Short mmCIF file of C-alpha atoms in Angstrom, two decimals:
data_model
loop_
_atom_site.label_atom_id
_atom_site.label_comp_id
_atom_site.label_asym_id
_atom_site.label_seq_id
_atom_site.Cartn_x
_atom_site.Cartn_y
_atom_site.Cartn_z
CA MET A 136 -7.46 -15.04 37.04
CA LYS A 137 -7.42 -14.97 33.00
CA ARG A 138 -5.99 -10.58 32.67
CA GLU A 139 -4.18 -10.53 35.60
CA SER A 140 -1.34 -13.41 34.45
CA PHE A 141 -1.70 -12.59 30.32
CA ASN A 142 -0.44 -9.05 32.05
CA ARG A 143 1.69 -9.79 33.94
CA ILE A 144 3.06 -12.41 31.08
CA TYR A 145 2.82 -9.15 28.33
CA GLU A 146 5.14 -6.51 29.89
CA GLU A 147 7.60 -9.49 31.02
CA TYR A 148 7.78 -10.98 27.05
CA HIS A 149 6.66 -8.45 24.36
CA ARG A 150 9.90 -6.29 24.05
CA LEU A 151 11.25 -9.71 23.79
CA VAL A 152 8.79 -10.48 20.62
CA ILE A 153 9.22 -7.64 19.30
CA HIS A 154 13.14 -7.69 18.50
CA VAL A 155 12.83 -11.47 17.20
CA ALA A 156 10.43 -9.64 15.50
CA PHE A 157 12.94 -6.68 14.00
CA ASP A 158 16.25 -8.12 13.74
CA ILE A 159 13.85 -10.21 10.86
CA LEU A 160 11.80 -7.47 9.40
CA ARG A 161 14.48 -4.16 10.04
CA ASP A 162 11.22 -2.38 11.09
CA TYR A 163 9.72 -1.34 14.49
CA ASP A 164 5.89 -0.53 14.04
CA LEU A 165 5.64 -3.97 11.75
CA ALA A 166 7.49 -5.35 15.22
CA GLN A 167 4.24 -4.15 17.49
CA ASP A 168 2.03 -5.77 14.79
CA VAL A 169 3.80 -9.11 14.93
CA CYS A 170 3.63 -8.50 18.20
CA GLN A 171 0.27 -7.64 18.87
CA GLU A 172 -0.93 -10.33 16.62
CA VAL A 173 1.33 -13.30 18.28
CA PHE A 174 -0.12 -11.76 22.14
CA PHE A 175 -3.68 -12.76 20.24
CA LYS A 176 -3.00 -15.92 19.56
CA PHE A 177 -0.72 -16.26 22.60
CA TYR A 178 -4.55 -14.93 24.51
CA GLU A 179 -6.73 -17.67 22.54
CA LYS A 180 -4.31 -20.64 24.15
CA ILE A 181 -3.21 -19.29 26.91
CA GLU A 182 -5.48 -22.01 29.35
CA GLY A 183 -3.46 -24.22 27.94
CA LEU A 184 -0.35 -23.39 28.30
CA ASP A 185 2.26 -24.10 30.24
CA GLU A 186 3.65 -21.57 32.72
CA ASP A 187 7.54 -23.24 31.92
CA LYS A 188 7.02 -22.77 28.01
CA ILE A 189 6.04 -19.60 27.47
CA LYS A 190 9.19 -18.24 26.82
CA GLY A 191 9.79 -20.87 23.99
CA TRP A 192 5.99 -20.48 23.22
CA MET A 193 6.60 -16.87 21.91
CA LEU A 194 10.33 -17.01 20.05
CA ARG A 195 8.68 -19.89 17.95
CA ASN A 196 5.44 -18.24 17.35
CA ALA A 197 7.26 -14.15 16.83
CA GLN A 198 9.65 -15.88 14.33
CA ARG A 199 6.06 -17.64 12.77
CA LYS A 200 4.47 -14.77 12.76
CA THR A 201 7.59 -12.33 11.05
CA ILE A 202 7.63 -14.92 9.00
CA ASP A 203 4.35 -14.69 6.99
CA PHE A 204 4.20 -11.11 7.37
CA LEU A 205 7.45 -11.20 4.91
CA ARG A 206 5.36 -14.34 2.52
CA LYS A 207 2.32 -12.01 1.89
CA ALA A 208 3.06 -9.86 -1.13
CA TYR A 209 1.76 -7.42 0.41
CA ARG A 210 3.40 -6.69 3.14
CA LYS A 211 6.71 -6.82 0.98
CA ARG A 212 5.83 -3.22 -0.73
CA GLU A 213 5.83 -1.84 3.40
CA ILE A 214 8.81 -3.32 3.62
CA PRO A 215 11.60 -1.04 2.35
CA VAL A 216 14.58 -1.91 4.88
CA VAL A 217 14.85 -5.02 3.84
CA GLU A 218 17.84 -6.04 2.03
CA GLU A 219 17.88 -6.66 -1.54
CA LYS A 220 18.85 -10.58 -1.29
CA ILE A 221 16.57 -11.50 0.61
CA GLU A 222 14.31 -10.20 -0.43
CA GLN A 223 14.83 -11.17 -3.84
CA GLU A 224 14.58 -14.90 -2.33
CA LEU A 225 11.51 -14.24 -0.94
CA VAL A 226 9.76 -13.08 -4.22
CA SER A 227 11.11 -15.74 -6.11
CA GLU A 228 9.81 -18.44 -3.48
CA TYR A 229 6.94 -16.80 -3.53
CA LEU A 230 5.96 -16.65 -6.92
CA VAL A 231 7.52 -21.20 -7.33
CA GLU A 232 4.89 -21.38 -4.98
CA THR A 233 2.28 -19.33 -6.69
CA GLU A 234 2.93 -20.98 -10.12
CA THR A 235 2.56 -24.77 -8.68
CA GLU A 236 -0.48 -23.34 -6.48
CA SER A 237 -2.29 -21.70 -10.10
CA CYS A 238 -1.79 -25.45 -11.66
CA ARG A 239 -3.16 -27.30 -9.09
CA LYS A 240 -6.10 -25.17 -8.97
CA GLU A 241 -6.44 -25.85 -12.80
CA PHE A 242 -5.82 -29.36 -12.00
CA ARG A 243 -8.26 -29.41 -9.89
CA ASN A 244 -11.01 -27.62 -10.90
CA PHE A 245 -10.44 -29.67 -14.16
CA VAL A 246 -10.77 -33.46 -12.24
CA LEU A 247 -13.52 -31.86 -10.00
CA GLU A 248 -15.22 -31.22 -13.83
CA GLU A 249 -14.79 -34.67 -15.38
CA LEU A 250 -15.32 -36.42 -12.44
CA LYS A 251 -18.95 -34.31 -12.81
CA GLU A 252 -19.48 -36.03 -15.96
CA ARG A 253 -18.33 -39.28 -15.88
CA ASN A 254 -20.59 -39.48 -12.55
CA PRO A 255 -23.06 -36.16 -11.05
CA MET A 256 -23.54 -38.13 -7.73
CA TRP A 257 -19.92 -39.36 -7.99
CA TYR A 258 -18.94 -35.66 -7.58
CA ASP A 259 -21.64 -34.45 -5.28
CA LEU A 260 -21.25 -36.67 -2.67
CA MET A 261 -16.26 -35.49 -2.87
CA MET A 262 -18.18 -31.52 -2.95
CA ARG A 263 -20.22 -32.43 0.48
CA VAL A 264 -17.84 -35.13 2.35
CA VAL A 265 -14.30 -35.37 1.32
CA MET A 266 -13.99 -31.20 0.62
CA GLY A 267 -17.52 -29.66 2.63
CA ARG A 268 -16.10 -31.88 5.81
CA GLU A 269 -20.47 -31.99 5.58
CA SER A 270 -21.95 -35.15 8.00
CA VAL A 271 -21.38 -38.78 6.23
CA GLU A 272 -24.94 -39.86 8.44
CA LEU A 273 -25.99 -36.71 6.91
CA VAL A 274 -26.39 -37.02 3.11
CA ALA A 275 -26.77 -40.67 3.43
CA GLU A 276 -30.52 -39.55 4.71
CA GLU A 277 -30.46 -37.13 1.97
CA TYR A 278 -29.47 -39.83 -0.81
CA GLY A 279 -32.00 -42.62 0.95
CA ILE A 280 -28.31 -44.63 1.07
CA THR A 281 -26.46 -46.25 4.46
CA VAL A 282 -23.91 -44.58 5.95
CA MET A 283 -20.90 -48.14 4.37
CA ASN A 284 -23.34 -47.59 0.12
CA LEU A 285 -21.78 -44.43 0.37
CA ARG A 286 -18.83 -45.40 1.52
CA VAL A 287 -18.85 -47.43 -0.97
CA ARG A 288 -19.55 -44.31 -3.81
CA ILE A 289 -16.46 -43.10 -2.39
CA SER A 290 -14.19 -44.58 -2.11
CA ARG A 291 -15.25 -45.96 -6.02
CA ALA A 292 -15.56 -42.01 -7.19
CA ARG A 293 -11.69 -41.72 -5.24
CA HIS A 294 -10.70 -44.76 -6.97
CA TRP A 295 -11.19 -43.94 -10.59
CA LEU A 296 -9.66 -40.38 -9.65
CA TYR A 297 -6.71 -42.37 -8.74
CA LYS A 298 -6.81 -45.43 -11.77
CA ASN A 299 -6.80 -42.00 -14.17
CA TYR A 300 -5.22 -39.08 -12.92
CA TYR A 301 -2.71 -39.59 -10.73
CA ARG A 302 -0.16 -39.71 -12.51
CA TYR A 303 -0.59 -36.35 -14.34
CA TYR A 304 -1.08 -34.59 -10.85
CA GLN A 305 2.55 -36.09 -9.96
CA GLU A 306 3.39 -34.43 -12.53
CA LEU A 307 3.00 -30.62 -11.68
#
């Protein structure tokens, strides 16, 4: 059933998805790539979608994937037909995002190093539980402490981080 309905929906909407992508990209080959990615994502989610909302889903995802293609730096080199003004806006937006992201990464690494020097256990707990999304119960068991104690330590680490570095983070 899943394959039959996918084939039927593909035949009905693939031209629409290519059209939406081509209107933005002005490159038929890239529009086909967008179409392929949209339908790949659709295939993964086919069971949870309502039949009445498929057209809207296709349009929205085609637009989003196309914008993703435009924003990726390696894709920009492949799009010689994009108007200069649009391309310049996208490049400047990308550079601003990249610079901000770079500053935030540097700041995050600096703050984590400071936390590590302040209290290595806080650092390890933050890295494993908060950033690594490890199970609180397993980490607490490894340290030989209660879950409540682990949460208190993480809370203290967060409070210390907030107290010492939040002002600097806001300035980024």
